[in-house]
Amino acid sequence: MHAVGTAGPRIDGMEQTMGRTKYTDDMTLPGMLIGRLARSTQAHARIISIDTSAAEALDGVKAVLVGTDLPITYGILPVSQDETALAVGKVRHVGEPIAAVAAIDAETAERAVDLIKATYEPLDTVASIDGALLEDRDLIHGEGKGLNVHRTAALEFGDVDEGLASADHIREDVFYFAGNTHAALELHAALATAEPGGRVTLWSSTQVPHYVHRTLAKVLEMPAGQIRVVAAPVGGGFGGKTDPFSHEIVAAKLAMVTGRPVKFTLTREEVFYAHRGRHPVLMWVKTGFDTEGRITACHFKTFLEGGAFGSYGAASLYYTGALQTSTYQIPNYRFEGVRVFTNKPPCGPKRGHGTPQPRFALECQLDKAAEDLGIDPVAIRLINAVEPNSMTVNHLRITSCALSECIERVAEASGFKEKFENLPAGKGVGIAVGAYMCGAGLPIYFNEMPQSEVQIKVDRGGGVTVFSMATDIGQGSTTMLATVVAEVLGLEPSDIAMVTADTDLTPVDLGSYSSRVTFMGGNAALEAGTAVKDRVFAAVADKLGAPIESLVAQNGRIEDAEEPDTGVSWAEAVALAIASGGPLIESGSYRAPKLAGPYKGAGVGISPAYSYSAAVVEVDCDPDTGIVTVDKVWLAHDIGQSINPLLVEGQIEGGVYMGLGEALFEADDFRGALHRGPSLLDYKMPTSLDMPPVEAILIDSDDPEGPFGAKEVGQGPLLPVIPAVANAIWNALGIRMDQTPFTPDKIVAALRDVARGKPGRFGPKEVPAFEFPPLIMVEPPEGFPTGRIHIEVGVS
Amino acid sequence: MTESILRLTVNGALHTVVTSSHRTLLEVLRKDLDMTGTKHGCDLGECGACTVLVDSKPMLSCITLASQVEGREITTIEGLSDGPFPDELQTAFSELGAAQCGYCTPGMILSSRSLLDTNPDPTTDDINEALAGNLCRCTGYVAIISAVHLAATRTLGRAE
């Protein structure tokens, strides 16, 4: 392979570094108006009135909208259509949009927003998991009072009671993972135009143009064919731009109403209210072990604080239970979960979507069990590690899997064993692992259509243009697609022109979420590229009188491998193909194999493949101040095959960084239902001074279904980092951090407890008494754990 | 709203701008001069995305009034390259993957330029210190630090 596996720059790298990339907020259209949103000052209240007359009368204001102008509900999931573009009837969190203004400039729009007067009748504010589980509070969704429960799940695989009864050692632990946010540097923005004929175009900083397209069609009551959505280059996403948003819908509507382009750019404070960040999750975990540390059964309960809307929450809930089994052979497993509504900005998916929280709990508990049993933390992970080509008890199909190798390599590279036993007090090392999906196995809207489609058009001069709705959010998906096609056609990635993320021009790719683009978009590009190659090879074979099988595409030429001198240039080959077969336009697609197990909720967690990671973190802790300094992180990642190792390492470094931020600093902090610090000054994230060196170790497990064997890297590497920090703090100070983030106050509090002779631990002590629904009992897969593994080579 | 006439020297060219007197340098660059390479990330001087050079020193254009920098040399990312020829930092950032989403990149490169102008052979600690006011959410700073080292090495003509 000449292109795949080669470390190279992004194909748009120089455009970025020379400041030429046009993000949504960088675009201006003639006559463009500026939009602003008026937002709720109340956490939970009935709207008595919204008076927009003064705003409408202000010179320079062209239109004002309120909730009743856009009353149709929407939401990213078909099962959670509970949002409106502007609040209708009631408000559910501080910062919820209640009205929108379009004016000739930002200053006028802002003044108009200040002139909008809303009156409210307050309702009970629900601001915690405990509060949501009280029966006498006003419902956030629905009328009257009751439990503010959004969704529940209760599943059992195998026999947990029997598994626990057979255990030699049982641990019961409680953990809390604080909510936090993406804080992508680019503020959310949207720019809309409406043509006189009625067509609407929206440019947006979105990770999911396809779902924004669907939402606009629904809410604007227009045929999808009359709407064009373009995702401009996205200045960071991390899951924060994966929902359809109020400002996108309102921009389109205001453009229709005013007949002029309208642009919205949220302020940083507004981005905190738009949110969709990491759910706060309270967890209770009971796990049985045999004397060698093998897990005999696990019972996992999660309590998710969802904020004011559904968003991805129904899926997030199941994700807090789905992937525990993807790394460890858990023969009996019970998962009970509940997601509640609270009057806070809505939570959603952030890098790892619902899995970093339980991963933190599981990896910390495993560390404690190892300590109890006198086993080292590496050994307990190796003895439980899942094997390639196996089934999990909850019906996940595991194919390529280099988890054990990840653990061994990272332990060896870091000198874990030596350090674990010998580092002086205050210094320590911790280890943890993780796994993540290479794309959700099911699309959000269940259907039989492909999840990714790619089209390739070849110009008569040999120019190759790839069309795909895949959305580059910084992860490098555009470069990845160009590399796959270049590999197939014997060209260089920089030879390929890319047209992406435009519903008018590009065939569907569902979007940049669930780490799906390399696997699914990459496979579609591979199929499309192969179709182009087949046509070109047929024409060249005819011309040269050589058998097709002996042709190769390399160095910009199509050559007979036996007699390279007789080949033709790529451009000549293309001309031959067009002359013999007409326009050289081919397409490819990818649809994941059907993998869901036989139970409700089985759609969450299934994936055509899983990436694996293991991390070792070395810390230096100051017992007086409680400050934890991370000295180094080693991270081994089973990538299957790197399409571009430079970009893969960048994702690992970024995942490690974001994990360290969540471990040590980052939390959305509320006073009641009011965000205490919706700014980048108050929301503490790591700077260059806080970032340790990262040693990335790439392991190629060559996935049987991935494009060239590739798997994901965007989300997986974050997962082990957070528990590895907690476990390192234990090794350094002898205290257990069972609650994120591990801030100095928590460290000092736990150390003070130790000094008073109490256990050194910071974290919640119990979970609310909540009656989960009756368990759905699910038989493990036939022949578990080896099962019947069906691998679909060349799935399309 | 009072308007004023500002004379700003941006990337070596004198621009006369009629604009509201309370506009920040960021707003004037982006809205009046259509130089959108300078990014808007927070409005409060917290993230560094809006960094430009004023007399070769990094300044946060979102908390600087345009009227404060009349008569001074303002350099934005568009002016760092010599026409089509990029600065060593721009090349190094691209080559090493120091830009992922690219949004912090202009500010990051300008802060790095200012560092290399005063300290052509910085240590990693020097770089970390110089870039501590420029937040990046994608890279973990790892590739950025390497890119600054690479640009310094090339500028000094040392072996890479």
Short mmCIF file of C-alpha atoms in Angstrom, two decimals, chain B residues 3 14-15 21-23 30 39 48 65-66 73 81 83 85 100 109 122 133-134 143 149 160:
data_model
loop_
_atom_site.label_atom_id
_atom_site.label_comp_id
_atom_site.label_asym_id
_atom_site.label_seq_id
_atom_site.Cartn_x
_atom_site.Cartn_y
_atom_site.Cartn_z
CA GLU B 3 -19.08 56.32 14.11
CA LEU B 14 -3.16 51.14 5.49
CA HIS B 15 -6.95 50.75 5.73
CA SER B 21 -16.35 53.58 17.59
CA HIS B 22 -16.97 50.80 20.09
CA ARG B 23 -16.04 48.01 17.67
CA ARG B 30 -13.76 40.28 10.44
CA LYS B 39 -11.26 33.68 14.86
CA GLY B 48 -6.87 33.02 22.38
CA LEU B 65 -10.84 48.31 20.72
CA ALA B 66 -9.82 48.96 17.15
CA GLU B 73 1.51 47.41 12.93
CA SER B 81 2.62 34.38 4.69
CA GLY B 83 1.79 35.97 -0.73
CA PHE B 85 4.68 31.49 0.40
CA GLN B 100 -7.14 19.33 13.44
CA ILE B 109 0.53 30.27 14.97
CA PRO B 122 12.81 27.80 22.51
CA GLY B 133 -3.24 31.56 26.59
CA ASN B 134 -4.27 29.78 23.39
CA ALA B 143 1.64 18.20 17.69
CA HIS B 149 10.17 23.08 17.40
CA GLU B 160 15.70 18.14 11.51
#
